[in-house]
Coordinates of C-alpha atoms in Angstrom, one line a residue:
X1 CA 1.9 -120.7 -37.7
X2 CA 5.4 -119.4 -38.1
X3 CA 6.2 -115.9 -39.1
X4 CA 9.1 -114.5 -41.1
X5 CA 10.4 -111.0 -40.5
X6 CA 11.9 -109.3 -43.5
X7 CA 14.0 -106.1 -43.5
X8 CA 13.7 -104.6 -47.0
X9 CA 17.0 -102.7 -46.6
X10 CA 18.7 -106.0 -45.8
X11 CA 17.2 -107.7 -48.9
X12 CA 18.4 -104.9 -51.1
X13 CA 22.0 -105.1 -49.7
X14 CA 22.0 -108.9 -50.3
X15 CA 21.0 -108.4 -53.9
X16 CA 23.9 -106.1 -54.4
X17 CA 26.3 -108.6 -52.9
X18 CA 25.0 -111.4 -55.1
X19 CA 25.4 -109.3 -58.2
X20 CA 29.1 -108.6 -57.3
X21 CA 29.7 -112.4 -56.8
X22 CA 28.3 -113.1 -60.3
X23 CA 30.6 -110.5 -61.8
X24 CA 33.6 -112.2 -60.2
X25 CA 32.5 -115.7 -61.6
X26 CA 32.2 -114.3 -65.1
X27 CA 35.7 -112.9 -64.9
X28 CA 37.2 -116.2 -63.6
X29 CA 35.5 -118.3 -66.3
X30 CA 36.6 -116.0 -69.1
X31 CA 40.2 -116.2 -67.9
X32 CA 40.2 -120.0 -67.7
X33 CA 38.5 -120.6 -71.1
X34 CA 41.5 -119.4 -73.2
X35 CA 44.0 -121.6 -71.3
X36 CA 42.0 -124.8 -71.1
X37 CA 39.6 -125.3 -74.0
X38 CA 42.3 -125.5 -76.8
X39 CA 45.3 -127.5 -75.4
X40 CA 48.1 -128.4 -77.7
X41 CA 49.5 -132.0 -77.8
X42 CA 52.7 -132.5 -75.9
X43 CA 54.2 -134.5 -78.8
X44 CA 53.4 -135.8 -82.3
X45 CA 52.4 -139.2 -81.3
X46 CA 48.8 -140.5 -80.9
X47 CA 48.9 -140.8 -77.1
X48 CA 49.8 -137.1 -76.7
X49 CA 47.0 -136.1 -79.1
X50 CA 44.5 -138.2 -77.2
X51 CA 45.4 -136.7 -73.8
X52 CA 45.1 -133.1 -75.2
X53 CA 41.7 -133.9 -76.7
X54 CA 40.5 -135.4 -73.4
X55 CA 41.4 -132.3 -71.3
X56 CA 40.0 -129.9 -73.9
X57 CA 36.7 -131.7 -73.8
X58 CA 36.5 -131.5 -70.1
X59 CA 37.1 -127.7 -70.3
X60 CA 34.5 -127.2 -72.9
X61 CA 31.9 -129.1 -70.9
X62 CA 32.8 -126.9 -67.8
X63 CA 32.2 -123.7 -69.9
X64 CA 28.7 -125.0 -70.9
X65 CA 27.8 -125.7 -67.3
X66 CA 29.2 -122.4 -66.1
X67 CA 27.1 -120.5 -68.7
X68 CA 23.9 -122.2 -67.4
X69 CA 24.9 -121.3 -63.8
X70 CA 25.5 -117.6 -64.8
X71 CA 22.1 -117.4 -66.3
X72 CA 20.6 -118.9 -63.1
X73 CA 22.6 -116.5 -61.0
X74 CA 21.4 -113.5 -62.9
X75 CA 17.8 -114.6 -62.5
X76 CA 18.3 -115.0 -58.7
X77 CA 19.9 -111.6 -58.3
X78 CA 17.1 -109.9 -60.3
X79 CA 14.5 -111.7 -58.1
X80 CA 16.2 -110.4 -54.9
X81 CA 16.3 -106.9 -56.2
X82 CA 12.7 -106.9 -57.2
X83 CA 11.6 -108.3 -53.9
X84 CA 13.5 -105.6 -52.0
X85 CA 11.6 -102.9 -53.9
X86 CA 8.2 -104.7 -53.5
X87 CA 8.2 -104.9 -49.7
X88 CA 7.7 -101.2 -48.9
X89 CA 4.9 -101.0 -51.5
X90 CA 3.1 -104.0 -50.1
X91 CA 3.5 -102.8 -46.5
X92 CA 2.1 -99.4 -47.4
X93 CA -0.8 -100.9 -49.1
X94 CA -1.5 -103.2 -46.1
X95 CA -1.1 -100.3 -43.6
X96 CA -3.4 -97.8 -45.4
X97 CA -6.6 -99.7 -44.8
X98 CA -5.7 -100.2 -41.1
X99 CA -4.8 -96.6 -40.6
X100 CA -8.0 -95.4 -42.3
X101 CA -10.0 -97.8 -40.2
X102 CA -8.4 -96.5 -37.0
X103 CA -8.9 -92.9 -38.0
X104 CA -12.5 -93.5 -38.9
X105 CA -13.1 -95.2 -35.5
X106 CA -11.4 -92.3 -33.7
X107 CA -13.5 -89.8 -35.6
X108 CA -16.6 -91.7 -34.6
X109 CA -15.7 -91.6 -31.0
X110 CA -14.8 -87.8 -31.1
X111 CA -17.8 -86.7 -33.1
X112 CA -20.3 -86.2 -30.2
X113 CA -18.0 -84.1 -28.0
X114 CA -16.7 -82.2 -31.0
X115 CA -20.2 -81.3 -32.0
X116 CA -21.5 -80.4 -28.5
X117 CA -18.4 -78.9 -26.9
X118 CA -16.0 -78.1 -29.8
X119 CA -13.4 -80.5 -28.4
X120 CA -12.5 -84.1 -29.3
X121 CA -12.6 -86.8 -26.7
X122 CA -9.1 -88.1 -27.6
X123 CA -6.3 -86.3 -29.4
X124 CA -3.8 -83.4 -29.2
X125 CA -4.9 -79.9 -29.8
X126 CA -3.8 -78.1 -32.9
X127 CA -0.9 -75.6 -32.7
X128 CA -1.6 -71.9 -33.1
X129 CA -1.3 -70.2 -36.4
X130 CA -0.6 -66.6 -37.5
X131 CA -4.4 -66.1 -37.9
X132 CA -5.4 -68.0 -34.8
X133 CA -2.3 -67.8 -32.5
X134 CA -3.7 -69.6 -29.5
X135 CA -3.1 -73.3 -29.3
X136 CA -6.3 -75.5 -29.2
X137 CA -7.3 -77.6 -26.2
X138 CA -6.5 -81.3 -26.1
X139 CA -9.0 -84.1 -25.9
X140 CA -11.4 -84.2 -23.0
X141 CA -10.2 -87.6 -22.0
X142 CA -6.7 -87.7 -23.3
X143 CA -4.5 -85.3 -25.2
X144 CA -1.9 -82.5 -25.0
X145 CA -2.8 -78.9 -25.6
X146 CA -1.5 -77.3 -28.8
X147 CA 1.5 -74.9 -28.6
X148 CA 0.9 -71.2 -29.0
X149 CA 2.1 -69.5 -32.1
X150 CA 5.6 -67.8 -32.1
X151 CA 5.2 -64.2 -33.2
X152 CA 8.9 -63.6 -33.3
X153 CA 8.8 -62.0 -36.7
X154 CA 5.8 -59.7 -36.0
X155 CA 6.9 -56.7 -33.9
X156 CA 4.5 -55.7 -31.1
X157 CA 2.4 -58.9 -31.4
X158 CA 2.1 -61.1 -28.3
X159 CA 2.8 -64.8 -28.6
X160 CA -0.1 -67.2 -28.6
X161 CA -1.3 -68.9 -25.4
X162 CA -0.8 -72.6 -25.1
X163 CA -3.8 -74.9 -25.2
X164 CA -5.1 -76.7 -22.1
X165 CA -5.0 -80.5 -21.8
X166 CA -8.0 -82.6 -20.9
X167 CA -8.2 -85.2 -18.2
X168 CA -4.7 -86.5 -18.9
X169 CA -2.1 -84.6 -20.8
X170 CA 0.4 -81.8 -20.8
X171 CA -0.5 -78.1 -21.5
X172 CA 0.8 -76.5 -24.6
X173 CA 3.8 -74.2 -24.6
X174 CA 3.2 -70.4 -24.9
X175 CA 4.5 -68.8 -28.0
X176 CA 7.3 -66.2 -28.0
X177 CA 6.3 -62.6 -28.3
X178 CA 7.3 -60.3 -31.2
X179 CA 9.7 -57.4 -30.7
X180 CA 8.8 -55.7 -27.4
X181 CA 5.7 -57.9 -26.9
X182 CA 4.7 -60.3 -24.2
X183 CA 5.1 -64.1 -24.4
X184 CA 2.1 -66.3 -24.4
X185 CA 0.8 -68.1 -21.3
X186 CA 1.5 -71.8 -21.0
X187 CA -1.5 -74.1 -21.1
X188 CA -2.9 -75.9 -18.1
X189 CA -2.0 -79.5 -17.5
X190 CA -4.6 -82.4 -17.3
X191 CA -7.2 -82.3 -14.6
X192 CA -6.1 -85.6 -13.3
X193 CA -2.5 -85.9 -14.5
X194 CA -0.2 -83.7 -16.6
X195 CA 2.2 -80.8 -16.4
X196 CA 1.5 -77.2 -17.3
X197 CA 3.1 -75.8 -20.4
X198 CA 6.0 -73.3 -20.2
X199 CA 5.4 -69.6 -20.9
X200 CA 6.7 -68.0 -24.0
X201 CA 9.6 -65.5 -23.9
X202 CA 9.0 -61.8 -24.2
X203 CA 10.4 -60.2 -27.3
X204 CA 13.5 -58.0 -27.3
X205 CA 12.9 -54.3 -28.1
X206 CA 13.9 -53.1 -31.6
X207 CA 12.9 -49.4 -31.2
X208 CA 15.4 -47.1 -29.6
X209 CA 14.6 -46.8 -25.9
X210 CA 11.9 -49.4 -26.1
X211 CA 11.2 -51.9 -23.3
X212 CA 11.4 -55.6 -23.7
X213 CA 8.2 -57.7 -23.5
X214 CA 7.3 -59.7 -20.3
X215 CA 7.6 -63.4 -20.3
X216 CA 4.5 -65.5 -20.2
X217 CA 3.4 -67.3 -17.1
X218 CA 3.8 -71.0 -16.9
X219 CA 0.7 -73.2 -17.0
X220 CA -0.7 -74.7 -13.8
X221 CA -1.0 -78.5 -13.2
X222 CA -4.2 -80.4 -12.2
X223 CA -4.2 -82.9 -9.4
X224 CA -0.8 -84.4 -10.2
X225 CA 1.9 -82.8 -12.2
X226 CA 4.5 -80.1 -12.3
X227 CA 3.8 -76.4 -13.1
X228 CA 5.2 -74.9 -16.3
X229 CA 8.3 -72.7 -16.2
X230 CA 7.8 -68.9 -16.7
X231 CA 9.1 -67.3 -19.9
X232 CA 12.1 -65.0 -19.8
X233 CA 11.6 -61.3 -20.2
X234 CA 12.9 -59.5 -23.3
X235 CA 15.8 -57.0 -23.2
X236 CA 15.4 -53.3 -23.6
X237 CA 17.1 -51.4 -26.4
X238 CA 19.7 -48.6 -26.1
X239 CA 18.3 -45.0 -26.0
X240 CA 19.1 -42.8 -28.9
X241 CA 21.6 -40.0 -28.5
X242 CA 20.4 -36.5 -28.2
X243 CA 20.4 -34.6 -31.5
X244 CA 20.1 -30.9 -31.7
X245 CA 17.8 -29.6 -34.4
X246 CA 19.3 -27.2 -37.0
X247 CA 18.8 -23.8 -35.3
X248 CA 16.7 -21.2 -37.1
X249 CA 16.4 -17.4 -36.6
X250 CA 13.2 -15.5 -36.1
X251 CA 13.5 -11.8 -36.7
X252 CA 10.3 -11.2 -34.8
X253 CA 12.2 -12.1 -31.6
X254 CA 14.6 -9.2 -31.9
X255 CA 14.1 -6.2 -29.6
X256 CA 13.2 -2.8 -30.9
X257 CA 15.8 0.0 -31.0
X258 CA 15.7 2.8 -28.4
X259 CA 14.6 6.3 -29.4
X260 CA 17.2 8.9 -30.3
X261 CA 17.1 12.6 -29.4
X262 CA 18.8 15.3 -31.4
X263 CA 18.0 18.7 -30.2
X264 CA 19.3 22.3 -30.2
X265 CA 18.1 24.0 -27.1
X266 CA 19.6 27.0 -25.4
X267 CA 20.3 24.8 -22.4
X268 CA 19.1 21.5 -20.9
X269 CA 19.6 17.8 -20.8
X270 CA 18.7 15.0 -23.2
X271 CA 19.1 11.2 -23.4
X272 CA 18.3 8.3 -25.7
X273 CA 16.1 5.4 -24.5
X274 CA 17.4 1.9 -23.9
X275 CA 17.0 -0.7 -26.6
X276 CA 14.4 -3.5 -25.9
X277 CA 15.7 -6.9 -24.8
X278 CA 15.3 -9.8 -27.2
X279 CA 12.8 -12.5 -26.7
X280 CA 14.0 -16.1 -25.8
X281 CA 13.9 -18.6 -28.5
X282 CA 11.7 -21.7 -28.4
X283 CA 13.0 -25.2 -29.1
X284 CA 15.6 -25.0 -31.8
X285 CA 15.2 -21.2 -32.3
X286 CA 18.0 -18.8 -31.7
X287 CA 17.4 -16.1 -29.1
X288 CA 16.4 -12.7 -30.3
X289 CA 18.9 -9.8 -30.5
X290 CA 18.7 -6.9 -28.2
X291 CA 17.8 -3.5 -29.8
X292 CA 20.3 -0.7 -30.1
X293 CA 20.2 2.1 -27.6
X294 CA 19.0 5.5 -28.7
X295 CA 21.6 8.3 -29.5
X296 CA 21.6 11.6 -27.7
X297 CA 23.0 14.8 -29.4
X298 CA 22.9 18.5 -28.2
X299 CA 24.1 21.3 -30.4
X300 CA 24.4 24.2 -28.0
X301 CA 27.1 26.6 -26.6
X302 CA 25.7 26.5 -23.0
X303 CA 26.2 23.8 -20.4
X304 CA 24.2 20.6 -21.2
X305 CA 24.1 16.8 -20.3
X306 CA 23.7 14.1 -22.9
X307 CA 23.4 10.3 -22.3
X308 CA 23.1 7.6 -24.9
X309 CA 20.7 4.7 -24.2
X310 CA 21.9 1.3 -23.3
X311 CA 21.7 -1.6 -25.8
X312 CA 19.1 -4.3 -25.1
X313 CA 20.2 -7.6 -23.9
X314 CA 20.2 -10.6 -26.2
X315 CA 17.9 -13.4 -25.3
X316 CA 18.6 -17.0 -24.4
X317 CA 18.7 -19.5 -27.2
X318 CA 16.1 -22.2 -27.3
X319 CA 16.5 -25.8 -26.0
X320 CA 18.3 -27.9 -28.4
X321 CA 21.6 -26.0 -28.6
X322 CA 20.3 -22.8 -30.2
X323 CA 22.6 -19.8 -30.1
X324 CA 21.9 -16.9 -27.8
X325 CA 20.9 -13.5 -29.2
X326 CA 23.4 -10.7 -29.7
X327 CA 23.3 -7.7 -27.3
X328 CA 22.3 -4.4 -28.8
X329 CA 24.8 -1.6 -29.4
X330 CA 24.9 1.3 -26.9
X331 CA 23.7 4.7 -28.0
X332 CA 26.2 7.5 -28.9
X333 CA 26.3 10.8 -26.9
X334 CA 27.6 14.3 -27.9
X335 CA 27.4 17.7 -26.2
X336 CA 29.5 20.5 -24.7
X337 CA 29.5 19.5 -21.0
X338 CA 28.9 15.9 -20.0
X339 CA 28.5 13.1 -22.5
X340 CA 27.9 9.5 -21.4
X341 CA 27.6 6.9 -24.0
X342 CA 25.3 3.9 -23.6
X343 CA 26.6 0.5 -22.6
X344 CA 26.3 -2.4 -25.0
X345 CA 23.8 -5.0 -24.2
X346 CA 24.8 -8.4 -22.9
X347 CA 24.8 -11.4 -25.2
X348 CA 22.2 -14.1 -24.5
X349 CA 23.2 -17.5 -23.2
X350 CA 23.2 -20.5 -25.5
X351 CA 20.4 -23.0 -25.2
X352 CA 20.9 -26.3 -23.4
X353 CA 21.8 -29.3 -25.6
X354 CA 19.3 -32.0 -26.3
X355 CA 19.1 -34.7 -23.6
X356 CA 19.9 -38.3 -24.5
X357 CA 17.0 -40.8 -24.4
X358 CA 16.6 -43.2 -21.6
X359 CA 17.4 -46.8 -22.3
X360 CA 14.6 -49.3 -22.5
X361 CA 13.6 -51.3 -19.4
X362 CA 13.9 -55.1 -19.4
X363 CA 10.7 -57.1 -19.4
X364 CA 9.6 -59.0 -16.3
X365 CA 10.0 -62.7 -16.2
X366 CA 6.9 -64.8 -16.2
X367 CA 5.7 -66.5 -13.0
X368 CA 6.1 -70.3 -12.7
X369 CA 3.0 -72.4 -12.8
X370 CA 1.5 -74.0 -9.7
X371 CA 2.2 -77.6 -9.2
X372 CA -0.6 -80.2 -8.9
X373 CA -3.2 -79.7 -6.2
X374 CA -2.1 -82.8 -4.5
X375 CA 1.3 -83.7 -5.9
X376 CA 3.8 -81.9 -8.0
X377 CA 6.6 -79.3 -8.1
X378 CA 6.0 -75.7 -8.9
X379 CA 7.4 -74.2 -12.1
X380 CA 10.6 -72.1 -12.2
X381 CA 10.0 -68.3 -12.6
X382 CA 11.4 -66.7 -15.7
X383 CA 14.4 -64.4 -15.6
X384 CA 13.9 -60.7 -16.1
X385 CA 15.3 -59.0 -19.2
X386 CA 18.3 -56.6 -19.0
X387 CA 17.9 -52.8 -19.1
X388 CA 19.6 -50.9 -21.9
X389 CA 22.1 -48.1 -22.0
X390 CA 20.9 -44.5 -22.0
X391 CA 21.7 -42.2 -24.9
X392 CA 24.4 -39.5 -24.9
X393 CA 23.4 -35.8 -24.6
X394 CA 24.2 -33.3 -27.3
X395 CA 26.4 -30.2 -27.2
X396 CA 25.1 -27.0 -25.7
X397 CA 24.5 -23.9 -27.8
X398 CA 26.9 -21.0 -28.3
X399 CA 26.4 -17.8 -26.3
X400 CA 25.4 -14.6 -27.9
X401 CA 27.8 -11.7 -28.8
X402 CA 27.8 -8.8 -26.4
X403 CA 26.6 -5.5 -27.7
X404 CA 29.0 -2.9 -29.0
X405 CA 29.5 0.1 -26.8
X406 CA 28.4 3.6 -27.6
X407 CA 30.9 6.4 -28.3
X408 CA 31.0 10.1 -27.3
X409 CA 31.8 12.8 -29.8
X410 CA 31.3 10.5 -32.7
X411 CA 29.1 10.2 -35.7
X412 CA 30.3 13.6 -37.0
X413 CA 29.0 15.6 -34.0
X414 CA 31.2 18.2 -32.3
X415 CA 33.7 16.8 -29.8
X416 CA 32.9 17.1 -26.1
X417 CA 34.4 20.2 -24.6
X418 CA 34.5 19.1 -21.0
X419 CA 33.9 15.6 -19.7
X420 CA 33.3 12.3 -21.6
X421 CA 32.5 8.7 -20.5
X422 CA 32.7 5.9 -23.0
X423 CA 30.2 3.1 -22.9
X424 CA 31.0 -0.3 -21.5
X425 CA 31.3 -3.3 -23.8
X426 CA 28.6 -5.9 -23.5
X427 CA 29.3 -9.2 -21.7
X428 CA 29.6 -12.2 -23.9
X429 CA 26.9 -14.8 -23.6
X430 CA 27.6 -18.0 -21.7
X431 CA 27.6 -21.3 -23.6
X432 CA 24.6 -23.6 -23.1
X433 CA 24.7 -26.6 -20.8
X434 CA 25.4 -29.9 -22.5
X435 CA 22.5 -32.2 -22.7
X436 CA 21.9 -34.7 -19.9
X437 CA 22.7 -38.3 -20.6
X438 CA 19.7 -40.6 -20.8
X439 CA 19.0 -42.8 -17.8
X440 CA 19.9 -46.5 -18.0
X441 CA 16.9 -48.8 -18.3
X442 CA 15.8 -50.8 -15.3
X443 CA 16.3 -54.5 -15.3
X444 CA 13.2 -56.6 -15.4
X445 CA 12.0 -58.4 -12.2
X446 CA 12.4 -62.1 -12.1
X447 CA 9.2 -64.2 -12.2
X448 CA 7.9 -65.7 -9.0
X449 CA 8.3 -69.5 -8.6
X450 CA 5.2 -71.6 -8.7
X451 CA 3.8 -73.2 -5.5
X452 CA 4.4 -76.9 -5.0
X453 CA 1.6 -79.4 -4.5
X454 CA -0.7 -79.0 -1.6
X455 CA 0.5 -82.2 0.0
X456 CA 3.8 -83.1 -1.8
X457 CA 6.0 -81.0 -4.0
X458 CA 8.8 -78.4 -3.9
X459 CA 8.1 -74.8 -4.8
X460 CA 9.7 -73.4 -7.9
X461 CA 12.7 -71.2 -7.7
X462 CA 12.2 -67.5 -8.5
X463 CA 13.7 -66.1 -11.6
X464 CA 16.8 -63.8 -11.5
X465 CA 16.3 -60.1 -12.0
X466 CA 17.7 -58.4 -15.0
X467 CA 20.8 -56.1 -15.0
X468 CA 20.2 -52.4 -15.0
X469 CA 21.5 -50.4 -18.0
X470 CA 24.4 -47.9 -17.9
X471 CA 23.5 -44.2 -17.9
X472 CA 24.3 -42.2 -20.9
X473 CA 27.2 -39.7 -21.0
X474 CA 26.5 -36.0 -20.6
X475 CA 26.9 -33.7 -23.6
X476 CA 29.7 -31.2 -24.1
X477 CA 29.0 -27.6 -22.9
X478 CA 28.6 -24.8 -25.4
X479 CA 31.2 -22.1 -26.2
X480 CA 31.3 -18.9 -24.2
X481 CA 31.7 -15.8 -26.3
X482 CA 34.3 -13.1 -25.6
X483 CA 33.1 -9.8 -24.3
X484 CA 33.0 -6.6 -26.4
X485 CA 35.7 -4.0 -25.9
X486 CA 34.9 -0.8 -24.0
X487 CA 34.5 2.4 -25.9
X488 CA 37.1 5.2 -26.2
X489 CA 36.1 8.6 -24.8
X490 CA 37.1 11.9 -26.4
X491 CA 37.2 15.3 -24.6
X492 CA 38.9 18.5 -25.7
X493 CA 39.8 19.9 -22.3
X494 CA 39.0 18.0 -19.2
X495 CA 38.3 14.4 -18.1
X496 CA 37.6 11.4 -20.2
X497 CA 36.9 7.8 -19.0
X498 CA 37.2 4.9 -21.4
X499 CA 34.5 2.3 -21.1
X500 CA 35.1 -1.1 -19.3
X501 CA 35.6 -4.1 -21.5
X502 CA 32.8 -6.7 -21.3
X503 CA 33.4 -9.9 -19.4
X504 CA 33.7 -13.1 -21.4
X505 CA 30.9 -15.6 -21.3
X506 CA 31.2 -18.6 -19.1
X507 CA 31.8 -21.9 -20.8
X508 CA 28.8 -24.1 -21.0
X509 CA 28.7 -26.7 -18.2
X510 CA 29.1 -30.2 -19.4
X511 CA 25.9 -32.1 -19.2
X512 CA 25.3 -34.5 -16.3
X513 CA 25.6 -38.1 -16.9
X514 CA 22.5 -40.2 -16.8
X515 CA 21.6 -42.3 -13.8
X516 CA 22.2 -46.0 -14.0
X517 CA 19.3 -48.3 -14.2
X518 CA 18.1 -50.2 -11.2
X519 CA 18.6 -53.9 -11.2
X520 CA 15.6 -56.1 -11.3
X521 CA 14.4 -57.8 -8.2
X522 CA 14.7 -61.6 -8.0
X523 CA 11.5 -63.5 -8.0
X524 CA 10.2 -65.1 -4.8
X525 CA 10.4 -68.8 -4.4
X526 CA 7.2 -70.9 -4.4
X527 CA 6.0 -72.6 -1.2
X528 CA 6.5 -76.3 -0.6
X529 CA 3.9 -79.1 0.1
X530 CA 2.5 -79.6 3.6
X531 CA 3.8 -83.2 3.9
X532 CA 6.9 -83.0 1.8
X533 CA 8.6 -80.4 -0.3
X534 CA 11.0 -77.4 0.1
X535 CA 10.4 -73.7 -0.3
X536 CA 11.7 -72.5 -3.7
X537 CA 14.9 -70.4 -3.7
X538 CA 14.5 -66.7 -4.2
X539 CA 16.0 -65.4 -7.5
X540 CA 19.1 -63.3 -7.5
X541 CA 18.6 -59.6 -7.9
X542 CA 20.1 -58.0 -11.0
X543 CA 23.2 -55.8 -10.8
X544 CA 22.9 -52.0 -10.8
X545 CA 23.7 -50.0 -13.9
X546 CA 26.6 -47.6 -13.7
X547 CA 26.0 -43.9 -13.9
X548 CA 27.1 -42.1 -17.1
X549 CA 30.1 -39.8 -17.2
X550 CA 29.6 -36.1 -17.0
X551 CA 30.2 -34.0 -20.1
X552 CA 33.2 -31.8 -20.8
X553 CA 32.8 -28.1 -20.4
X554 CA 32.9 -25.8 -23.4
X555 CA 35.5 -23.1 -24.1
X556 CA 35.1 -20.0 -21.9
X557 CA 35.0 -16.5 -23.5
X558 CA 37.8 -14.1 -23.0
X559 CA 37.3 -10.7 -21.3
X560 CA 37.6 -7.7 -23.6
X561 CA 39.9 -4.7 -23.3
X562 CA 38.7 -1.4 -21.7
X563 CA 38.5 1.7 -23.8
X564 CA 41.0 4.6 -23.7
X565 CA 40.4 8.1 -22.4
X566 CA 41.6 10.8 -24.8
X567 CA 41.7 14.2 -23.1
X568 CA 43.9 16.5 -20.9
X569 CA 43.2 13.9 -18.1
X570 CA 42.2 10.5 -19.5
X571 CA 41.4 7.3 -17.6
X572 CA 41.3 3.9 -19.4
X573 CA 38.5 1.5 -18.8
X574 CA 39.0 -1.8 -17.0
X575 CA 39.5 -5.0 -18.9
X576 CA 36.8 -7.6 -18.7
X577 CA 37.1 -10.9 -16.9
X578 CA 37.3 -14.3 -18.6
X579 CA 34.5 -16.8 -18.2
X580 CA 34.5 -19.8 -15.9
X581 CA 34.3 -23.4 -16.9
X582 CA 32.9 -26.5 -15.1
X583 CA 32.5 -30.1 -16.3
X584 CA 29.3 -32.0 -15.8
X585 CA 28.7 -34.3 -12.9
X586 CA 28.8 -38.1 -13.3
X587 CA 25.4 -39.8 -13.0
X588 CA 24.5 -41.8 -9.9
X589 CA 24.7 -45.5 -10.0
X590 CA 21.4 -47.4 -10.0
X591 CA 20.2 -49.5 -7.1
X592 CA 20.8 -53.3 -7.2
X593 CA 17.9 -55.6 -7.4

């Protein structure tokens, strides 16, 4: 019995060509009809008329035959076009019963194992879904494992594991992990023959300073087959920059004022007490101010000694760039003989700036799957993810203002008759150290290569290590505050010593740069087979991250002027010294992998 093969697309194209040919015939017949069916006689004689009638008759007969052929041609073209459309319908109708018959037979074969073991005998496993992310196992006799579900859109959710194959078949691929989550493990290859599935990739971090997910391990092979490749590790994300909170002031941190004494004895000495130092601020809280020193007054005509109390020192501002507390004012002294005013308290140092956040570490690469127990190459290890850059530190806090000095002979009391000493101005507070830059994230380690077959097969190459992240830059140091001027001293007759000016506060040191992240170690290569096969190459270690640059120092405070002596013999106080300034140190480079 002979068979005819028909291509429906070819029949349809032929029908279109036949239709074009019919249109060309109609055009030619119409053009010829006008010129041939009504010929005029060449002359007025009977012979010319007979010749013209003969040719016109032939032309009219041709037009009748051409009309019949056009009708036949149209019917033929319509039949071709209808046949081209009928073939797919007939083939589908013929195939449906055969497909249904084959599917019913397969269901009949798979029913016992599906009922007893939950697995078909023949057929591929279903791929994972969002609800059931792990791929299903393939048929016990023949079938590939289903692929694990890719959770790329779901942050923090690991990828699904690939399904295992049966006797013959390949394992399913592991799904990719969501942001910062691990990739799924590849499914095992067939017990007799088949390769393991590749592991899913770890997700890249999406949260500042977050680590990347680890890659999934490749699936192992059975007796004969290659191991699956390990998945790549995800990359870490850059750490956030340090941000100082808005500083607040807590009056409860201020020191109490010293006690004043105002007496009128016949003779004797008197002094005011020192102001209480302020209390350091907690995170984001300014340091407390020092209390004012107590005043000392003696109203007497005999010899006496009066000394004002010193101002309390301002406290250090809290971490996060808070301002140091102001020093308390020195107490005033007034008497007939010796009057010594209290010194102003020192301003508190500014708080250190907020440190930058460390960059996220890269995820480790997945290990390659083992090759077949007898024959097969090991899977390649996955590459480690790259570490991220550390965040920049924030600026250090401003130092506190030094306390004002005390005076002698002031506040309306009588001037000192003999000797007077003005109080020293308080030193300005030093600026806070800039925040330290965040450390660079470490690169992820490369996955180990899978071992080759016991007898024959090369080991898989180890994955390359990830690159370490760069350290963050140190923050700028805080501003040092100028010292407070020394007090003037007043005496009517003898010696007077002006108070020394306060020293300016040191500029805040620039913050140190963050340490660069270490590069990830390369994965070890898998062993080769006993009879044949090479050892897998070790992966290349990741490059080390560069240390961050040190921060710039703040502005140092200026020293204040000393006070003047106003008496028969007066001595001015010494001017204060300006503050120092130092930049921060660069961070150390990381270690290569």
